[in-house]
Amino acid sequence: MHEKLKPFTIISNKYELEEISKKILDSEKVEILPLEKIIEIDLLKELKTHKENAYKNIYNNFINIFEYAEKIPEPKTKKINFPFVIDKDEILEFSRNLNNKMKEISDKMNFLKEKKERLKTEIELFEKLKSIEIDIEKLLMMKRLNFKVGKINNLYYERFINSLETENVLTINLAEEDNFMWLMLIYESNMEIGKTLSIANFIEYIIPDYTGTPKEILWILYDEYRSLKYEIEMLKISLKKIFFENRRFIYKYFDYIFVLKNIYDLTNQMKFTENFFIISGWTTGDIYNELLNYTNSNDYILFIDYAFSEKSPTLLKNKGIFKHFEFIVKMFGIPSSDEIDPTPIITILFLLFYGMMFGDVGQGAVLSLFGFWIYKKNKSDLFYVIGASGIFSIIFGFLYGSFFGFENVIKPLWKRPMDNINYFLILSIYFGISILTLAMFLNIVNKIKNKNIKELVFDPNGYAGIALYWILLGSVFYMIKNGTFPKISYIFIIGLIIIIYLRSIIFEKGTLGEKIVQGFFDLFEILLGYLSNTLSFIRLGAFAMNHAGLFLAFYMMSKMTGNTIFSYIILLLGNILIIVLEGLVVFIQTLRLEYYEFFTRFFKGNGKEFNPIKYKF
């Protein structure tokens, strides 16, 4: 269901700017409306906009301070009350000095981190070279010979080695790592092997200029690496020490600055004269009354209540289980403020459809436990819906007498689909008739709410449509029972078809000839839609039987094995496949019935979701 939103406009002197803005931000229930939509252009030209936020630099200083100390700011905005007086220059000076001091330490720490990463790469290289007992300085000073150290993917290794057989190149395998082979290549200085290395995707590592064998160098590098690690830790502790030495002032000042920064960000959506400001928006009834009471107590504030030309945004206010099904509606579209919120109806129908098509006590229990378990971890409404669907699978499982596919464990409280095929197929059609009738009734309610009475008369889902649909149904049922189509029905059917046909001529755009042709095709699609949409609900009964039939196939396969263990394995795999695969297919089919057979007859979903302004970092 919708929560009714109210429009408001406040005109006030600038002395009330901060307190009014904070009330709006604290409420988190106000969507600001651009004044361009409610004020004439000529008047807007006389008003000003504040573009600069005087508190932004101070705010950025504090954010840096928190980042340097690896702390997450948690401003307590509710504790900030107006009026309050703060020394902006004093806080700016405090935050700037502290920021600069911590930045200097942080820059040094980042420099050491980069050096540490370079050392890590060098250690990795010399670890691969430590099997070679040679002075690196002498290796680097070779003149007649040249060398390269690097690694090559194992996929190219053999081909690469074969390509060097005809070349005067010494290949030394250093080490094997994951999917790579480390190599040292030694060759004559006048020899060019760059192209060969490039083709083989050889990744070269440059040996730094060190003295001593790789083992001796590794001792030095490891000591330096550990030294850097401890120095970085000490700098990190220094940053935290500075933060905690000033923590009391940091938190105290930041709460004020955070609020003021957000307040003056909000001013970008206001308009100003020399002494006054104007702000407009949509809000809930309780916040509307709060703002009204506050403005009534102040002679310098004018609170204006009048309807804007555009529709109000949509704020859905469903509770309990219905809240979790809102996302299904929103995937199709946002209900506008002047149409019915279908969430409660969709919730009930979704669970009934799913349970009817996937009725099994055991499989439903697995589905339900899985859905609610995942929902508890990540709070995704999708998994709540899966969990709730599992519960209805359990309910219909008891009605069908099905437990993990077996129909001899539980006595059915209703009927078994496979034993009552015609019954369930006919029942599914009755379901379809009821759902389509409900959809057309909801369309009538929406048209009445929008005061589109004229269009409602000609609408294929309005008065004419619902009358035509039920006369056709009644006539078909009469013919099935008595063998003849009632002649009186022809008069009503033809008359209603003409009314629906006139809809295109009256309401559509284009020339008369185009309207006549378009109306014919629209009428054909509408009549075909009555039939196809009704028969589409046969899938409710068909999937209920398919569910039982699919398990029966696995059961027959298990009996054919002649082995108890293999039989149980097949039944287990069969249940897993049914839960995962058929559970997903039934979910999709349920969405299809709701979206295409139900929604399209009454729900436009062209609303705009309520987007209240909130504090932002």
Coordinates of C-alpha atoms in Angstrom, one line a residue:
M1 CA 0.0 0.0 0.0
H2 CA 1.0 3.6 -0.5
E3 CA 1.9 6.1 2.1
K4 CA 0.4 9.4 1.1
L5 CA 3.0 12.2 0.5
K6 CA 2.3 15.8 0.9
P7 CA 3.8 18.8 -1.0
F8 CA 5.3 21.8 0.8
T9 CA 7.2 25.0 0.2
I10 CA 9.0 26.9 2.8
I11 CA 10.0 30.5 2.5
S12 CA 12.2 31.7 5.4
N13 CA 14.9 34.2 6.4
K14 CA 18.4 32.9 6.2
Y15 CA 18.8 32.7 10.0
E16 CA 16.6 29.7 10.0
L17 CA 18.4 27.9 7.1
E18 CA 20.5 25.6 9.2
E19 CA 17.8 24.5 11.6
I20 CA 15.2 23.9 8.9
S21 CA 17.8 22.0 6.8
K22 CA 18.8 19.8 9.7
K23 CA 15.2 18.9 10.4
I24 CA 14.8 17.8 6.8
L25 CA 18.1 15.8 6.9
D26 CA 17.3 14.2 10.3
S27 CA 13.9 13.1 9.1
E28 CA 15.2 11.2 6.0
K29 CA 11.6 11.5 4.7
V30 CA 11.8 14.6 2.5
E31 CA 12.4 14.5 -1.2
I32 CA 13.5 17.9 -2.5
L33 CA 11.7 19.1 -5.6
P34 CA 13.7 21.3 -8.1
L35 CA 12.2 24.8 -7.9
E36 CA 12.3 25.0 -11.7
K37 CA 9.2 22.8 -11.7
I38 CA 7.1 25.1 -9.6
I39 CA 8.4 28.6 -10.1
E40 CA 8.1 30.6 -13.4
I41 CA 11.3 31.1 -15.3
D42 CA 11.1 34.9 -15.1
L43 CA 11.0 34.8 -11.3
L44 CA 13.7 32.1 -11.1
K45 CA 16.1 34.5 -12.9
E46 CA 15.8 36.9 -9.9
L47 CA 16.8 34.2 -7.4
K48 CA 20.3 33.0 -6.6
T49 CA 21.9 29.6 -6.0
H50 CA 24.7 28.9 -3.5
K51 CA 27.3 26.8 -5.3
E52 CA 30.2 26.9 -2.9
N53 CA 30.2 24.9 0.4
A54 CA 32.3 26.8 3.0
Y55 CA 32.7 23.6 5.1
K56 CA 33.8 21.3 2.4
N57 CA 37.6 21.8 2.8
I58 CA 37.3 21.4 6.6
Y59 CA 35.3 18.2 6.1
N60 CA 37.9 16.8 3.6
N61 CA 40.6 17.4 6.2
F62 CA 38.7 15.4 8.8
I63 CA 38.0 12.6 6.3
N64 CA 41.7 12.4 5.6
I65 CA 42.5 12.3 9.3
F66 CA 40.1 9.3 9.8
E67 CA 41.7 7.5 6.8
Y68 CA 45.2 8.0 8.1
A69 CA 44.2 6.5 11.4
E70 CA 42.3 3.7 9.6
K71 CA 39.1 4.7 11.4
I72 CA 35.5 4.9 10.1
P73 CA 33.7 8.1 11.1
E74 CA 30.3 7.6 12.7
P75 CA 28.9 11.1 13.2
K76 CA 26.2 11.4 15.8
T77 CA 24.0 13.9 13.9
K78 CA 21.0 13.6 16.3
K79 CA 23.1 15.1 19.1
I80 CA 23.7 18.3 17.2
N81 CA 21.2 20.9 18.1
F82 CA 20.7 24.4 16.8
P83 CA 21.4 27.2 17.5
F84 CA 25.1 26.5 18.2
V85 CA 28.1 28.6 17.8
I86 CA 31.4 27.2 16.6
D87 CA 34.6 29.0 15.7
K88 CA 35.0 28.0 12.0
D89 CA 38.5 29.4 11.7
E90 CA 39.7 27.6 14.8
I91 CA 38.4 24.2 13.6
L92 CA 39.9 24.9 10.1
E93 CA 43.2 25.6 11.7
F94 CA 43.0 22.5 13.9
S95 CA 42.0 20.2 11.1
R96 CA 44.6 21.6 8.6
N97 CA 47.5 21.3 11.1
L98 CA 46.5 17.8 12.1
N99 CA 45.9 16.7 8.5
N100 CA 49.3 18.0 7.4
K101 CA 51.1 16.4 10.3
M102 CA 49.5 13.0 9.6
K103 CA 49.9 13.4 5.9
E104 CA 53.7 13.8 6.3
I105 CA 53.8 10.6 8.2
S106 CA 51.5 8.8 5.8
D107 CA 53.5 9.9 2.7
K108 CA 56.7 8.6 4.4
M109 CA 54.8 5.3 5.2
N110 CA 53.6 5.0 1.6
F111 CA 57.2 5.6 0.3
L112 CA 58.4 2.8 2.5
K113 CA 55.6 0.5 1.4
E114 CA 56.6 1.0 -2.2
K115 CA 60.2 0.2 -1.3
K116 CA 59.0 -2.8 0.6
E117 CA 57.2 -4.1 -2.5
R118 CA 60.3 -3.6 -4.6
L119 CA 62.3 -5.6 -2.0
K120 CA 59.7 -8.3 -2.1
T121 CA 60.1 -8.6 -5.9
E122 CA 63.9 -8.7 -5.6
I123 CA 63.6 -11.4 -2.9
E124 CA 61.4 -13.4 -5.1
L125 CA 64.0 -13.1 -7.9
F126 CA 67.0 -14.0 -5.8
E127 CA 65.1 -17.0 -4.2
K128 CA 65.1 -18.4 -7.7
L129 CA 68.8 -17.6 -8.3
K130 CA 70.1 -19.0 -4.9
S131 CA 70.9 -22.4 -6.4
I132 CA 73.6 -20.7 -8.5
E133 CA 76.9 -20.0 -6.7
I134 CA 78.1 -17.0 -8.6
D135 CA 79.0 -13.4 -7.6
I136 CA 76.2 -11.2 -9.1
E137 CA 78.7 -8.3 -9.6
K138 CA 80.8 -10.5 -11.8
L139 CA 77.7 -11.7 -13.7
L140 CA 76.7 -8.2 -14.4
M141 CA 80.2 -7.2 -15.6
M142 CA 80.4 -9.9 -18.3
K143 CA 81.3 -8.5 -21.7
R144 CA 81.5 -11.4 -24.2
L145 CA 78.5 -13.1 -22.8
N146 CA 75.0 -11.8 -22.0
F147 CA 72.2 -13.3 -19.9
K148 CA 68.5 -13.0 -19.1
V149 CA 66.5 -14.2 -16.2
G150 CA 62.8 -14.7 -16.2
K151 CA 59.9 -17.1 -16.4
I152 CA 57.8 -18.7 -19.1
N153 CA 54.5 -20.5 -19.0
N154 CA 54.7 -24.3 -19.0
L155 CA 52.5 -24.4 -22.1
Y156 CA 55.3 -22.7 -24.1
Y157 CA 58.3 -24.2 -22.3
E158 CA 59.1 -27.2 -24.5
R159 CA 58.5 -25.3 -27.8
F160 CA 60.7 -22.6 -26.5
I161 CA 63.5 -25.0 -25.6
N162 CA 63.2 -26.7 -29.0
S163 CA 63.5 -23.3 -30.7
L164 CA 66.8 -22.7 -29.0
E165 CA 68.4 -26.0 -29.9
T166 CA 69.9 -24.5 -33.1
E167 CA 71.0 -21.4 -31.3
N168 CA 74.2 -21.1 -29.1
V169 CA 72.2 -20.5 -25.9
L170 CA 72.8 -22.1 -22.5
T171 CA 69.5 -22.7 -20.7
I172 CA 69.5 -23.2 -16.9
N173 CA 66.3 -24.3 -15.2
L174 CA 66.1 -22.3 -11.9
A175 CA 62.8 -23.3 -10.3
E176 CA 59.2 -24.3 -11.1
E177 CA 56.4 -22.2 -9.8
D178 CA 52.7 -22.8 -10.3
N179 CA 52.3 -22.8 -14.1
F180 CA 55.7 -21.2 -14.8
M181 CA 59.3 -22.3 -15.2
W182 CA 62.1 -19.9 -14.1
L183 CA 65.0 -19.8 -16.5
M184 CA 68.4 -18.3 -16.9
L185 CA 69.6 -17.9 -20.5
I186 CA 73.3 -17.3 -21.3
Y187 CA 74.4 -16.3 -24.8
E188 CA 76.9 -14.4 -26.8
S189 CA 76.7 -10.6 -26.6
N190 CA 76.4 -10.1 -30.3
M191 CA 73.4 -12.5 -30.5
E192 CA 69.9 -11.2 -30.8
I193 CA 67.2 -13.3 -29.1
G194 CA 64.6 -10.7 -28.3
K195 CA 62.2 -11.7 -31.0
T196 CA 62.3 -15.4 -29.9
L197 CA 61.6 -14.4 -26.2
S198 CA 58.7 -12.1 -27.3
I199 CA 57.0 -14.9 -29.3
A200 CA 57.4 -17.3 -26.3
N201 CA 55.9 -14.7 -23.9
F202 CA 59.1 -14.8 -21.8
I203 CA 58.7 -12.5 -18.7
E204 CA 62.1 -11.0 -18.0
Y205 CA 63.3 -9.8 -14.5
I206 CA 66.1 -7.3 -14.3
I207 CA 68.8 -8.3 -11.7
P208 CA 69.6 -5.3 -9.5
D209 CA 73.2 -4.2 -9.0
Y210 CA 74.3 -6.1 -5.9
T211 CA 77.7 -7.6 -4.7
G212 CA 77.9 -11.3 -3.5
T213 CA 76.2 -14.6 -4.3
P214 CA 72.4 -14.8 -4.4
K215 CA 72.4 -16.5 -1.0
E216 CA 74.5 -13.7 0.6
I217 CA 72.3 -11.0 -1.1
L218 CA 69.1 -12.7 0.2
W219 CA 70.3 -12.3 3.8
I220 CA 70.7 -8.6 3.3
L221 CA 67.4 -8.3 1.5
Y222 CA 65.5 -10.2 4.2
D223 CA 67.0 -8.1 6.9
E224 CA 66.1 -4.9 5.1
Y225 CA 62.6 -6.2 4.4
R226 CA 61.9 -6.9 8.0
S227 CA 63.4 -3.6 9.0
L228 CA 61.0 -1.8 6.6
K229 CA 58.1 -3.8 7.9
Y230 CA 58.7 -2.8 11.5
E231 CA 59.3 0.8 10.5
I232 CA 56.0 0.9 8.6
E233 CA 54.2 -0.6 11.7
M234 CA 55.8 2.1 13.9
L235 CA 54.6 4.9 11.5
K236 CA 51.1 3.3 11.5
I237 CA 51.2 3.3 15.3
S238 CA 52.4 7.0 15.3
L239 CA 49.4 7.9 13.2
K240 CA 47.0 6.2 15.6
K241 CA 48.8 7.8 18.6
I242 CA 48.3 11.3 17.1
F243 CA 44.7 10.5 16.4
F244 CA 44.0 9.3 19.9
E245 CA 45.8 12.2 21.4
N246 CA 43.3 14.5 19.6
R247 CA 40.4 12.1 19.5
R248 CA 38.1 14.2 21.8
F249 CA 38.4 17.2 19.6
I250 CA 38.3 15.2 16.3
Y251 CA 34.9 13.6 17.2
K252 CA 33.5 16.8 18.7
Y253 CA 34.4 19.0 15.7
F254 CA 33.6 16.4 13.0
D255 CA 30.0 15.9 14.1
Y256 CA 29.4 19.6 13.7
I257 CA 31.3 19.9 10.4
F258 CA 29.6 16.8 9.0
V259 CA 26.1 18.3 9.7
L260 CA 27.1 21.7 8.3
K261 CA 28.7 20.2 5.2
N262 CA 25.5 18.3 4.4
I263 CA 23.3 21.4 5.2
Y264 CA 25.2 23.5 2.8
D265 CA 25.2 20.7 0.2
L266 CA 21.4 20.9 0.5
T267 CA 21.5 24.6 -0.3
N268 CA 22.4 23.7 -3.9
Q269 CA 18.7 22.7 -4.2
M270 CA 17.4 26.0 -2.8
K271 CA 16.9 29.4 -4.2
F272 CA 17.9 32.6 -2.4
T273 CA 17.1 36.3 -2.4
E274 CA 19.2 38.8 -0.4
N275 CA 17.6 37.8 2.9
F276 CA 15.4 34.8 2.3
F277 CA 15.6 31.2 0.9
I278 CA 13.0 29.0 -0.7
I279 CA 12.8 25.2 -0.6
S280 CA 10.1 22.8 -1.9
G281 CA 9.5 19.1 -1.7
W282 CA 7.4 16.0 -0.8
T283 CA 7.2 14.5 2.6
T284 CA 5.2 12.1 4.8
G285 CA 2.3 13.2 6.9
D286 CA 4.2 13.1 10.2
I287 CA 7.2 15.2 9.0
Y288 CA 4.8 17.6 7.2
N289 CA 3.0 18.2 10.6
E290 CA 6.4 18.6 12.3
L291 CA 7.6 21.2 9.8
L292 CA 4.2 22.9 10.0
N293 CA 4.3 23.2 13.8
Y294 CA 7.8 24.5 13.7
T295 CA 7.1 27.2 11.1
N296 CA 3.9 28.2 12.8
S297 CA 5.9 29.0 15.9
N298 CA 8.2 31.4 13.9
D299 CA 6.9 34.7 12.5
Y300 CA 9.8 34.8 9.9
I301 CA 8.9 31.5 8.2
L302 CA 6.1 31.0 5.6
F303 CA 4.9 27.5 5.1
I304 CA 2.9 27.0 1.9
D305 CA 0.7 24.0 1.1
Y306 CA -0.4 23.6 -2.5
A307 CA -0.5 20.8 -5.0
F308 CA 2.3 20.6 -7.6
S309 CA 1.5 20.0 -11.2
E310 CA 3.3 16.7 -11.3
K311 CA 2.3 13.5 -9.5
S312 CA 3.8 12.8 -6.1
P313 CA 6.6 10.2 -5.9
T314 CA 5.7 6.7 -4.7
L315 CA 6.5 5.5 -1.1
L316 CA 5.3 2.0 -0.5
K317 CA 4.4 1.1 3.1
N318 CA 4.0 -2.7 3.1
K319 CA 4.8 -4.5 6.3
G320 CA 5.7 -8.1 7.3
I321 CA 5.9 -10.6 4.5
F322 CA 4.5 -8.2 1.9
K323 CA 7.5 -5.9 2.3
H324 CA 9.8 -8.6 0.9
F325 CA 7.7 -9.0 -2.2
E326 CA 8.0 -5.3 -3.2
F327 CA 11.0 -6.0 -5.3
I328 CA 9.0 -8.3 -7.6
V329 CA 6.6 -5.4 -8.3
K330 CA 9.5 -2.9 -8.8
M331 CA 11.2 -5.2 -11.3
F332 CA 8.1 -4.6 -13.5
G333 CA 7.7 -0.9 -12.6
I334 CA 7.1 1.5 -9.7
P335 CA 3.4 1.9 -9.0
S336 CA 2.4 5.6 -9.5
S337 CA 0.8 7.4 -6.6
D338 CA -2.7 7.3 -8.3
E339 CA -2.8 3.5 -8.9
I340 CA -3.2 0.5 -6.7
D341 CA -0.1 -1.0 -5.1
P342 CA -0.4 -4.6 -6.2
T343 CA 2.2 -5.9 -3.7
P344 CA -0.2 -7.6 -1.2
I345 CA -2.2 -9.3 -4.1
I346 CA 1.0 -10.3 -5.9
T347 CA 2.4 -11.8 -2.7
I348 CA -0.6 -14.1 -2.1
L349 CA -0.9 -15.1 -5.8
F350 CA 2.9 -15.8 -6.1
L351 CA 2.9 -18.1 -3.1
L352 CA -0.3 -19.9 -4.3
F353 CA 1.0 -20.4 -7.8
Y354 CA 4.4 -21.6 -6.6
G355 CA 3.0 -24.0 -4.1
M356 CA 0.5 -25.4 -6.5
M357 CA 3.2 -26.1 -9.2
F358 CA 5.8 -27.3 -6.8
G359 CA 4.0 -29.1 -4.0
D360 CA 6.2 -31.4 -2.0
V361 CA 6.7 -31.5 1.8
G362 CA 10.4 -32.6 1.8
Q363 CA 11.6 -30.6 -1.2
G364 CA 9.7 -27.6 0.0
A365 CA 11.3 -27.9 3.4
V366 CA 14.8 -27.9 1.8
L367 CA 13.9 -24.9 -0.4
S368 CA 12.5 -23.0 2.6
L369 CA 15.5 -23.7 4.8
F370 CA 17.9 -22.7 2.1
G371 CA 16.1 -19.5 1.3
F372 CA 15.8 -18.3 4.9
W373 CA 19.4 -19.3 5.7
I374 CA 20.8 -17.2 2.8
Y375 CA 18.4 -14.4 3.7
K376 CA 19.6 -14.3 7.2
K377 CA 23.2 -13.9 5.9
N378 CA 22.8 -11.2 3.3
K379 CA 19.2 -9.9 3.8
S380 CA 18.3 -10.3 0.1
D381 CA 14.5 -10.2 -0.5
L382 CA 14.9 -12.7 -3.3
F383 CA 16.0 -15.4 -0.8
Y384 CA 13.2 -14.5 1.6
V385 CA 10.7 -15.0 -1.3
I386 CA 12.4 -18.4 -2.0
G387 CA 12.0 -19.3 1.7
A388 CA 8.4 -18.3 1.8
S389 CA 7.7 -20.2 -1.5
G390 CA 9.2 -23.3 0.2
I391 CA 6.6 -23.0 3.0
F392 CA 3.8 -23.0 0.5
S393 CA 5.4 -26.0 -1.3
I394 CA 5.2 -27.8 2.0
I395 CA 1.5 -26.8 2.4
F396 CA 0.6 -28.1 -1.1
G397 CA 2.8 -31.1 -0.4
F398 CA 0.5 -32.1 2.4
L399 CA -2.5 -31.5 0.2
Y400 CA -1.0 -33.6 -2.6
G401 CA 0.5 -36.2 -0.2
S402 CA 4.0 -35.9 -1.6
F403 CA 7.2 -36.3 0.4
F404 CA 10.5 -36.0 -1.6
G405 CA 8.4 -37.3 -4.6
F406 CA 7.1 -40.4 -2.7
E407 CA 3.3 -40.6 -2.6
N408 CA 3.0 -43.5 -0.2
V409 CA 4.5 -41.7 2.8
I410 CA 1.8 -39.1 3.5
K411 CA -1.9 -39.4 3.0
P412 CA -3.1 -36.5 0.8
L413 CA -5.4 -34.0 2.4
W414 CA -6.8 -33.1 -1.0
K415 CA -6.0 -34.9 -4.3
R416 CA -3.0 -36.2 -6.1
P417 CA -2.3 -34.4 -9.4
M418 CA -1.3 -37.5 -11.3
D419 CA -4.5 -39.3 -10.2
N420 CA -6.8 -36.4 -11.1
I421 CA -5.4 -34.9 -14.3
N422 CA -8.7 -33.5 -15.7
Y423 CA -9.7 -32.1 -12.3
F424 CA -6.4 -30.1 -12.0
L425 CA -6.4 -28.9 -15.6
I426 CA -10.0 -27.6 -15.3
L427 CA -9.3 -26.1 -11.9
S428 CA -6.3 -24.3 -13.4
I429 CA -8.6 -22.7 -16.1
Y430 CA -11.0 -21.6 -13.3
F431 CA -8.0 -20.1 -11.6
G432 CA -7.2 -18.2 -14.8
I433 CA -10.7 -16.9 -15.2
S434 CA -10.7 -15.6 -11.6
I435 CA -7.2 -14.0 -11.9
L436 CA -8.1 -12.2 -15.2
T437 CA -11.4 -11.0 -13.7
L438 CA -9.5 -9.7 -10.7
A439 CA -7.0 -7.9 -13.0
M440 CA -9.9 -6.2 -14.9
F441 CA -11.6 -5.2 -11.7
L442 CA -8.3 -3.6 -10.4
N443 CA -8.1 -1.8 -13.8
I444 CA -11.6 -0.4 -13.2
V445 CA -10.6 0.8 -9.7
N446 CA -7.4 2.4 -11.2
K447 CA -9.4 4.2 -13.9
I448 CA -11.9 5.5 -11.3
K449 CA -9.1 6.7 -9.1
N450 CA -7.6 8.6 -12.1
K451 CA -11.1 9.8 -13.2
N452 CA -10.7 8.3 -16.6
I453 CA -14.4 7.3 -16.8
K454 CA -14.8 7.9 -20.6
E455 CA -11.8 5.7 -21.4
L456 CA -12.9 3.1 -18.9
V457 CA -16.1 2.5 -20.9
F458 CA -14.2 1.5 -24.0
D459 CA -11.2 -0.2 -22.3
P460 CA -10.8 -3.9 -23.1
N461 CA -10.0 -4.4 -19.4
G462 CA -12.7 -2.0 -18.3
Y463 CA -16.5 -2.2 -18.3
A464 CA -16.8 -3.3 -21.9
G465 CA -14.0 -5.8 -21.6
I466 CA -15.1 -7.5 -18.4
A467 CA -18.7 -7.7 -19.7
L468 CA -17.5 -9.2 -23.0
Y469 CA -15.2 -11.7 -21.2
W470 CA -17.9 -13.0 -19.0
I471 CA -20.6 -13.2 -21.7
L472 CA -18.2 -15.2 -23.8
L473 CA -17.4 -17.5 -20.9
G474 CA -21.0 -17.9 -20.0
S475 CA -21.9 -18.6 -23.6
V476 CA -19.1 -21.2 -24.0
F477 CA -20.2 -23.0 -20.7
Y478 CA -23.8 -22.9 -21.9
M479 CA -22.8 -24.4 -25.3
I480 CA -20.8 -27.2 -23.6
K481 CA -23.8 -28.1 -21.4
N482 CA -26.6 -27.7 -23.9
G483 CA -24.8 -28.2 -27.3
T484 CA -25.9 -24.8 -28.8
F485 CA -24.5 -21.3 -28.5
P486 CA -27.1 -18.9 -27.0
K487 CA -28.5 -16.6 -29.7
I488 CA -29.1 -13.7 -27.4
S489 CA -25.3 -13.6 -26.6
Y490 CA -24.6 -12.6 -30.2
I491 CA -26.3 -9.3 -29.7
F492 CA -24.3 -8.5 -26.5
I493 CA -21.0 -9.8 -27.9
I494 CA -21.3 -7.8 -31.2
G495 CA -22.3 -4.7 -29.3
L496 CA -19.4 -4.9 -26.9
I497 CA -16.9 -5.7 -29.7
I498 CA -18.0 -2.5 -31.4
I499 CA -17.6 -0.5 -28.2
I500 CA -14.0 -1.9 -27.8
Y501 CA -13.3 -1.3 -31.5
L502 CA -14.4 2.3 -31.2
R503 CA -11.7 2.8 -28.5
S504 CA -8.9 3.0 -31.2
I505 CA -10.9 5.4 -33.3
I506 CA -11.7 7.7 -30.4
F507 CA -8.5 7.7 -28.4
E508 CA -5.6 6.7 -30.7
K509 CA -3.7 9.3 -32.8
G510 CA -3.5 9.3 -36.6
T511 CA -5.8 9.6 -39.7
L512 CA -9.2 7.9 -39.7
G513 CA -8.0 5.2 -42.1
E514 CA -5.0 4.4 -39.9
K515 CA -7.3 4.2 -36.8
I516 CA -9.7 1.9 -38.6
V517 CA -6.9 -0.5 -39.6
Q518 CA -5.1 -0.3 -36.3
G519 CA -8.4 -0.8 -34.4
F520 CA -9.0 -4.1 -36.3
F521 CA -5.6 -5.5 -35.4
D522 CA -6.0 -4.3 -31.8
L523 CA -9.4 -6.0 -31.6
F524 CA -8.0 -9.3 -32.9
E525 CA -5.2 -9.2 -30.4
I526 CA -7.6 -8.4 -27.5
L527 CA -9.9 -11.3 -28.4
L528 CA -7.0 -13.7 -28.8
G529 CA -5.6 -12.4 -25.5
Y530 CA -8.8 -13.4 -23.6
L531 CA -8.4 -16.9 -24.8
S532 CA -4.6 -17.3 -24.6
N533 CA -4.3 -15.7 -21.2
T534 CA -7.0 -17.9 -19.7
L535 CA -5.5 -21.1 -21.1
S536 CA -2.1 -20.0 -20.0
F537 CA -3.1 -20.8 -16.4
I538 CA -3.2 -24.5 -17.4
R539 CA 0.5 -24.5 -16.5
L540 CA -0.6 -24.5 -12.8
G541 CA -2.0 -28.0 -13.1
A542 CA 0.5 -29.1 -15.8
F543 CA 3.5 -28.3 -13.7
A544 CA 1.9 -30.0 -10.6
M545 CA 1.7 -33.2 -12.7
N546 CA 5.1 -32.6 -14.3
H547 CA 6.6 -32.4 -10.8
A548 CA 5.2 -35.8 -9.9
G549 CA 6.0 -37.3 -13.3
L550 CA 9.7 -36.1 -13.1
F551 CA 10.2 -37.9 -9.8
L552 CA 8.4 -41.0 -11.2
A553 CA 11.0 -41.1 -14.0
F554 CA 13.9 -41.1 -11.4
Y555 CA 12.1 -43.6 -9.3
M556 CA 11.8 -46.0 -12.3
M557 CA 15.5 -45.5 -13.1
S558 CA 16.4 -46.3 -9.5
K559 CA 14.4 -49.6 -9.7
M560 CA 16.1 -50.6 -12.9
T561 CA 19.6 -50.5 -11.3
G562 CA 18.9 -53.6 -9.1
N563 CA 21.4 -52.2 -6.6
T564 CA 20.3 -50.6 -3.3
I565 CA 23.2 -48.1 -3.1
F566 CA 22.9 -47.0 -6.7
S567 CA 19.1 -46.8 -6.3
Y568 CA 19.5 -44.4 -3.3
I569 CA 22.1 -42.3 -5.2
I570 CA 19.8 -41.9 -8.2
L571 CA 16.9 -40.9 -5.9
L572 CA 19.1 -38.4 -4.2
L573 CA 20.4 -36.9 -7.4
G574 CA 16.9 -36.8 -8.8
N575 CA 15.6 -34.8 -5.8
I576 CA 18.6 -32.4 -6.0
L577 CA 17.9 -31.9 -9.7
I578 CA 14.1 -31.4 -9.1
I579 CA 14.8 -28.8 -6.3
V580 CA 17.3 -26.8 -8.3
L581 CA 16.2 -27.1 -11.9
E582 CA 12.4 -27.4 -11.5
G583 CA 12.4 -25.0 -8.6
L584 CA 14.0 -22.4 -10.8
V585 CA 11.6 -23.1 -13.7
V586 CA 8.5 -22.9 -11.5
F587 CA 9.8 -19.6 -10.1
I588 CA 10.1 -18.2 -13.7
Q589 CA 6.7 -19.5 -14.7
T590 CA 5.2 -17.9 -11.6
L591 CA 6.7 -14.6 -12.5
R592 CA 5.5 -15.0 -16.1
L593 CA 1.9 -15.5 -14.9
E594 CA 2.0 -12.5 -12.7
Y595 CA 3.8 -10.2 -15.2
Y596 CA 2.2 -11.1 -18.5
E597 CA -1.3 -12.5 -17.7
F598 CA -2.0 -10.4 -14.6
F599 CA 0.0 -7.1 -14.5
T600 CA -0.5 -6.1 -18.1
R601 CA -4.2 -5.8 -17.7
F602 CA -4.2 -3.1 -15.0
F603 CA -0.7 -2.1 -13.9
K604 CA 1.4 0.6 -15.8
G605 CA 4.2 0.9 -13.3
N606 CA 5.3 4.4 -14.5
G607 CA 5.6 5.9 -11.1
K608 CA 8.7 7.5 -9.6
E609 CA 10.1 6.1 -6.4
F610 CA 10.3 8.4 -3.4
N611 CA 14.0 9.5 -3.0
P612 CA 14.4 11.3 0.3
I613 CA 17.5 13.4 1.0
K614 CA 19.9 11.9 3.6
Y615 CA 23.2 12.6 5.2
K616 CA 26.1 11.7 2.8
F617 CA 29.8 11.3 3.3

